[in-house]
């Protein structure tokens, strides 16, 4: 940006203040994707637990197909959000790469665990999943300097340790609990914070 010689010192300070304020607003996520994914995964986990524990359905894992619909929606949502964005800050790119890394790791670990014997796969799948859930949440909390996300990521890691100690069907309930602690709770706080900042 070229210096404008016609701006007075007070006008220059006002311009800088407005730019900083707009950037600060971009640091505050609106919480929508945390809430969307949090609630979808929460209900999928409860549905799978119900089908497996009470009905012994062999098709209990099919409920997770719903996440593919959410993933497709997210792609279009993010494209629209980026296209409408007037200010692009470095933290946006970092957070984007954090979530891309998460998706890549999810695919890699799912593929690797699927090749284990069934007994080992059932023991390890959800603990690994919970550990992965915590990674992007914790890192985004650090990037945004938002403690509820940091604590949510740590909660996922603690739940991943607990998951090893309990039967597989009850491990599924820990997925639902992790969503409440790491994605849904912080998501509502982010939403409230975002609305407060944009109300001024």
mmCIF file of C-alpha atoms in Angstrom:
data_model
loop_
_atom_site.group_PDB
_atom_site.id
_atom_site.type_symbol
_atom_site.label_atom_id
_atom_site.label_comp_id
_atom_site.label_asym_id
_atom_site.label_seq_id
_atom_site.Cartn_x
_atom_site.Cartn_y
_atom_site.Cartn_z
ATOM 1 C CA UNK A 1 0.000 0.000 0.000
ATOM 2 C CA UNK A 2 1.434 3.400 -0.987
ATOM 3 C CA UNK A 3 1.587 6.172 1.605
ATOM 4 C CA UNK A 4 -1.013 8.872 1.042
ATOM 5 C CA UNK A 5 0.665 12.277 1.635
ATOM 6 C CA UNK A 6 -2.756 13.900 2.179
ATOM 7 C CA UNK A 7 -3.557 11.836 5.286
ATOM 8 C CA UNK A 8 -3.092 13.673 8.562
ATOM 9 C CA UNK A 9 -1.449 11.821 11.502
ATOM 10 C CA UNK A 10 -4.858 11.351 13.172
ATOM 11 C CA UNK A 11 -6.374 10.008 9.929
ATOM 12 C CA UNK A 12 -3.441 7.625 9.516
ATOM 13 C CA UNK A 13 -3.945 6.323 13.049
ATOM 14 C CA UNK A 14 -7.671 5.899 12.380
ATOM 15 C CA UNK A 15 -6.939 3.938 9.168
ATOM 16 C CA UNK A 16 -4.454 1.680 10.976
ATOM 17 C CA UNK A 17 -6.952 1.170 13.826
ATOM 18 C CA UNK A 18 -9.685 0.117 11.376
ATOM 19 C CA UNK A 19 -7.351 -2.322 9.623
ATOM 20 C CA UNK A 20 -6.315 -3.902 12.935
ATOM 21 C CA UNK A 21 -9.968 -4.143 14.001
ATOM 22 C CA UNK A 22 -10.934 -5.915 10.750
ATOM 23 C CA UNK A 23 -8.054 -8.369 11.152
ATOM 24 C CA UNK A 24 -9.035 -9.065 14.773
ATOM 25 C CA UNK A 25 -12.521 -9.969 13.599
ATOM 26 C CA UNK A 26 -11.086 -12.447 11.122
ATOM 27 C CA UNK A 27 -9.190 -14.147 13.966
ATOM 28 C CA UNK A 28 -12.523 -14.891 15.631
ATOM 29 C CA UNK A 29 -14.072 -17.961 14.023
ATOM 30 C CA UNK A 30 -17.862 -17.995 13.945
ATOM 31 C CA UNK A 31 -17.943 -21.540 15.325
ATOM 32 C CA UNK A 32 -20.270 -22.826 12.603
ATOM 33 C CA UNK A 33 -18.133 -25.720 11.364
ATOM 34 C CA UNK A 34 -17.261 -26.798 14.908
ATOM 35 C CA UNK A 35 -20.967 -26.958 15.725
ATOM 36 C CA UNK A 36 -21.918 -28.624 12.457
ATOM 37 C CA UNK A 37 -19.324 -31.383 12.745
ATOM 38 C CA UNK A 38 -19.721 -31.627 16.498
ATOM 39 C CA UNK A 39 -23.450 -32.311 16.383
ATOM 40 C CA UNK A 40 -23.272 -34.615 13.359
ATOM 41 C CA UNK A 41 -20.512 -36.754 14.898
ATOM 42 C CA UNK A 42 -22.279 -36.653 18.295
ATOM 43 C CA UNK A 43 -25.522 -38.049 16.878
ATOM 44 C CA UNK A 44 -23.716 -40.548 14.638
ATOM 45 C CA UNK A 45 -21.865 -41.890 17.685
ATOM 46 C CA UNK A 46 -25.089 -42.203 19.693
ATOM 47 C CA UNK A 47 -26.832 -43.875 16.756
ATOM 48 C CA UNK A 48 -23.996 -46.360 16.308
ATOM 49 C CA UNK A 49 -23.937 -47.152 20.036
ATOM 50 C CA UNK A 50 -27.712 -47.719 20.039
ATOM 51 C CA UNK A 51 -27.616 -49.989 16.970
ATOM 52 C CA UNK A 52 -24.658 -51.988 18.270
ATOM 53 C CA UNK A 53 -25.395 -52.201 21.996
ATOM 54 C CA UNK A 54 -29.170 -52.612 22.008
ATOM 55 C CA UNK A 55 -29.995 -54.073 18.592
ATOM 56 C CA UNK A 56 -26.696 -55.874 17.779
ATOM 57 C CA UNK A 57 -27.051 -54.660 14.200
ATOM 58 C CA UNK A 58 -24.240 -55.682 11.834
ATOM 59 C CA UNK A 59 -24.803 -52.405 9.972
ATOM 60 C CA UNK A 60 -24.126 -50.104 12.940
ATOM 61 C CA UNK A 61 -21.148 -48.404 11.298
ATOM 62 C CA UNK A 62 -23.172 -47.278 8.248
ATOM 63 C CA UNK A 63 -24.448 -44.266 10.212
ATOM 64 C CA UNK A 64 -21.068 -42.620 9.543
ATOM 65 C CA UNK A 65 -21.945 -42.263 5.852
ATOM 66 C CA UNK A 66 -23.734 -39.076 6.942
ATOM 67 C CA UNK A 67 -20.339 -37.441 7.462
ATOM 68 C CA UNK A 68 -19.666 -37.603 3.706
ATOM 69 C CA UNK A 69 -22.679 -35.369 3.104
ATOM 70 C CA UNK A 70 -21.338 -32.906 5.663
ATOM 71 C CA UNK A 71 -17.910 -33.011 4.016
ATOM 72 C CA UNK A 72 -19.423 -32.152 0.623
ATOM 73 C CA UNK A 73 -21.393 -29.302 2.202
ATOM 74 C CA UNK A 74 -18.241 -28.030 3.936
ATOM 75 C CA UNK A 75 -16.348 -27.792 0.639
ATOM 76 C CA UNK A 76 -19.031 -25.532 -0.850
ATOM 77 C CA UNK A 77 -19.393 -23.560 2.388
ATOM 78 C CA UNK A 78 -15.661 -22.816 2.581
ATOM 79 C CA UNK A 79 -15.484 -21.879 -1.097
ATOM 80 C CA UNK A 80 -18.265 -19.355 -0.615
ATOM 81 C CA UNK A 81 -16.707 -18.038 2.604
ATOM 82 C CA UNK A 82 -13.315 -17.534 0.947
ATOM 83 C CA UNK A 83 -14.895 -15.881 -2.105
ATOM 84 C CA UNK A 84 -16.782 -13.415 0.117
ATOM 85 C CA UNK A 85 -13.815 -12.720 2.369
ATOM 86 C CA UNK A 86 -12.497 -9.166 2.166
ATOM 87 C CA UNK A 87 -9.576 -9.692 4.556
ATOM 88 C CA UNK A 88 -7.316 -12.724 4.411
ATOM 89 C CA UNK A 89 -4.924 -13.195 7.308
ATOM 90 C CA UNK A 90 -2.080 -15.645 7.766
ATOM 91 C CA UNK A 91 -3.861 -17.540 10.545
ATOM 92 C CA UNK A 92 -6.635 -18.520 8.106
ATOM 93 C CA UNK A 93 -4.122 -20.345 5.906
ATOM 94 C CA UNK A 94 -2.495 -22.054 8.896
ATOM 95 C CA UNK A 95 -5.851 -23.264 10.233
ATOM 96 C CA UNK A 96 -6.759 -24.529 6.775
ATOM 97 C CA UNK A 97 -3.565 -26.575 6.589
ATOM 98 C CA UNK A 98 -4.152 -27.904 10.116
ATOM 99 C CA UNK A 99 -7.528 -29.319 9.061
ATOM 100 C CA UNK A 100 -6.132 -30.675 5.784
ATOM 101 C CA UNK A 101 -3.441 -32.477 7.813
ATOM 102 C CA UNK A 102 -6.168 -33.875 10.070
ATOM 103 C CA UNK A 103 -8.141 -35.270 7.125
ATOM 104 C CA UNK A 104 -4.994 -36.819 5.595
ATOM 105 C CA UNK A 105 -4.061 -38.448 8.919
ATOM 106 C CA UNK A 106 -7.618 -39.739 9.356
ATOM 107 C CA UNK A 107 -7.485 -41.415 5.947
ATOM 108 C CA UNK A 108 -4.016 -42.870 6.579
ATOM 109 C CA UNK A 109 -4.826 -44.264 10.010
ATOM 110 C CA UNK A 110 -8.190 -45.619 8.870
ATOM 111 C CA UNK A 111 -6.493 -47.465 6.008
ATOM 112 C CA UNK A 112 -3.713 -48.799 8.246
ATOM 113 C CA UNK A 113 -6.027 -49.898 11.049
ATOM 114 C CA UNK A 114 -8.429 -51.542 8.609
ATOM 115 C CA UNK A 115 -5.627 -53.979 7.676
ATOM 116 C CA UNK A 116 -5.163 -55.134 11.274
ATOM 117 C CA UNK A 117 -6.912 -58.250 12.626
ATOM 118 C CA UNK A 118 -10.487 -57.458 13.681
ATOM 119 C CA UNK A 119 -9.789 -57.825 17.413
ATOM 120 C CA UNK A 120 -6.854 -55.404 17.302
ATOM 121 C CA UNK A 121 -8.774 -53.011 15.067
ATOM 122 C CA UNK A 122 -11.641 -52.788 17.557
ATOM 123 C CA UNK A 123 -9.272 -52.158 20.437
ATOM 124 C CA UNK A 124 -7.272 -49.399 18.757
ATOM 125 C CA UNK A 125 -9.543 -47.633 16.262
ATOM 126 C CA UNK A 126 -11.434 -45.307 18.615
ATOM 127 C CA UNK A 127 -8.440 -44.444 20.855
ATOM 128 C CA UNK A 128 -6.510 -43.402 17.718
ATOM 129 C CA UNK A 129 -9.554 -41.522 16.418
ATOM 130 C CA UNK A 130 -9.909 -39.574 19.679
ATOM 131 C CA UNK A 131 -6.204 -38.715 19.671
ATOM 132 C CA UNK A 132 -6.586 -37.400 16.106
ATOM 133 C CA UNK A 133 -9.698 -35.387 17.030
ATOM 134 C CA UNK A 134 -7.657 -33.571 19.655
ATOM 135 C CA UNK A 135 -4.884 -32.505 17.281
ATOM 136 C CA UNK A 136 -6.639 -29.886 15.084
ATOM 137 C CA UNK A 137 -8.749 -28.644 17.985
ATOM 138 C CA UNK A 138 -5.679 -28.051 20.165
ATOM 139 C CA UNK A 139 -3.671 -26.401 17.365
ATOM 140 C CA UNK A 140 -6.558 -24.133 16.341
ATOM 141 C CA UNK A 141 -6.948 -23.137 19.985
ATOM 142 C CA UNK A 142 -3.271 -22.173 20.095
ATOM 143 C CA UNK A 143 -3.447 -20.267 16.790
ATOM 144 C CA UNK A 144 -6.610 -18.396 17.809
ATOM 145 C CA UNK A 145 -5.434 -18.025 21.432
ATOM 146 C CA UNK A 146 -8.744 -19.559 22.492
ATOM 147 C CA UNK A 147 -8.492 -21.651 25.650
ATOM 148 C CA UNK A 148 -11.744 -23.679 25.316
ATOM 149 C CA UNK A 149 -10.343 -25.247 22.124
ATOM 150 C CA UNK A 150 -6.994 -25.933 23.798
ATOM 151 C CA UNK A 151 -8.721 -27.638 26.722
ATOM 152 C CA UNK A 152 -11.002 -29.472 24.291
ATOM 153 C CA UNK A 153 -8.005 -30.906 22.445
ATOM 154 C CA UNK A 154 -6.437 -32.044 25.719
ATOM 155 C CA UNK A 155 -9.774 -33.618 26.733
ATOM 156 C CA UNK A 156 -9.754 -35.685 23.520
ATOM 157 C CA UNK A 157 -6.272 -36.972 24.324
ATOM 158 C CA UNK A 158 -7.292 -37.949 27.854
ATOM 159 C CA UNK A 159 -10.384 -39.714 26.503
ATOM 160 C CA UNK A 160 -8.195 -41.615 24.022
ATOM 161 C CA UNK A 161 -6.249 -43.041 26.991
ATOM 162 C CA UNK A 162 -9.488 -43.941 28.789
ATOM 163 C CA UNK A 163 -10.859 -45.617 25.652
ATOM 164 C CA UNK A 164 -8.183 -48.336 25.790
ATOM 165 C CA UNK A 165 -9.513 -49.433 29.176
ATOM 166 C CA UNK A 166 -13.174 -49.962 28.284
ATOM 167 C CA UNK A 167 -15.140 -52.228 25.877
ATOM 168 C CA UNK A 168 -15.543 -51.173 22.248
ATOM 169 C CA UNK A 169 -19.250 -50.272 22.354
ATOM 170 C CA UNK A 170 -18.684 -47.929 25.303
ATOM 171 C CA UNK A 171 -15.704 -46.416 23.521
ATOM 172 C CA UNK A 172 -18.240 -45.106 20.996
ATOM 173 C CA UNK A 173 -19.851 -43.039 23.760
ATOM 174 C CA UNK A 174 -16.479 -41.373 24.348
ATOM 175 C CA UNK A 175 -16.661 -40.052 20.781
ATOM 176 C CA UNK A 176 -19.954 -38.340 21.658
ATOM 177 C CA UNK A 177 -18.438 -36.966 24.881
ATOM 178 C CA UNK A 178 -15.381 -35.675 23.032
ATOM 179 C CA UNK A 179 -17.652 -33.750 20.667
ATOM 180 C CA UNK A 180 -19.350 -32.009 23.580
ATOM 181 C CA UNK A 181 -16.037 -31.062 25.192
ATOM 182 C CA UNK A 182 -13.916 -30.260 22.151
ATOM 183 C CA UNK A 183 -16.207 -29.106 19.354
ATOM 184 C CA UNK A 184 -19.747 -28.301 20.513
ATOM 185 C CA UNK A 185 -18.954 -26.410 23.733
ATOM 186 C CA UNK A 186 -16.131 -24.312 22.213
ATOM 187 C CA UNK A 187 -18.221 -23.887 19.054
ATOM 188 C CA UNK A 188 -21.029 -22.139 20.947
ATOM 189 C CA UNK A 189 -18.514 -19.938 22.793
ATOM 190 C CA UNK A 190 -16.881 -19.004 19.462
ATOM 191 C CA UNK A 191 -20.303 -18.262 17.960
ATOM 192 C CA UNK A 192 -21.201 -15.978 20.868
ATOM 193 C CA UNK A 193 -17.818 -14.232 20.716
ATOM 194 C CA UNK A 194 -18.105 -13.738 16.942
ATOM 195 C CA UNK A 195 -21.615 -12.267 17.246
ATOM 196 C CA UNK A 196 -20.512 -9.897 20.019
ATOM 197 C CA UNK A 197 -17.551 -8.624 17.963
ATOM 198 C CA UNK A 198 -19.638 -8.105 14.839
ATOM 199 C CA UNK A 199 -22.440 -6.365 16.745
ATOM 200 C CA UNK A 200 -20.189 -3.352 17.433
#
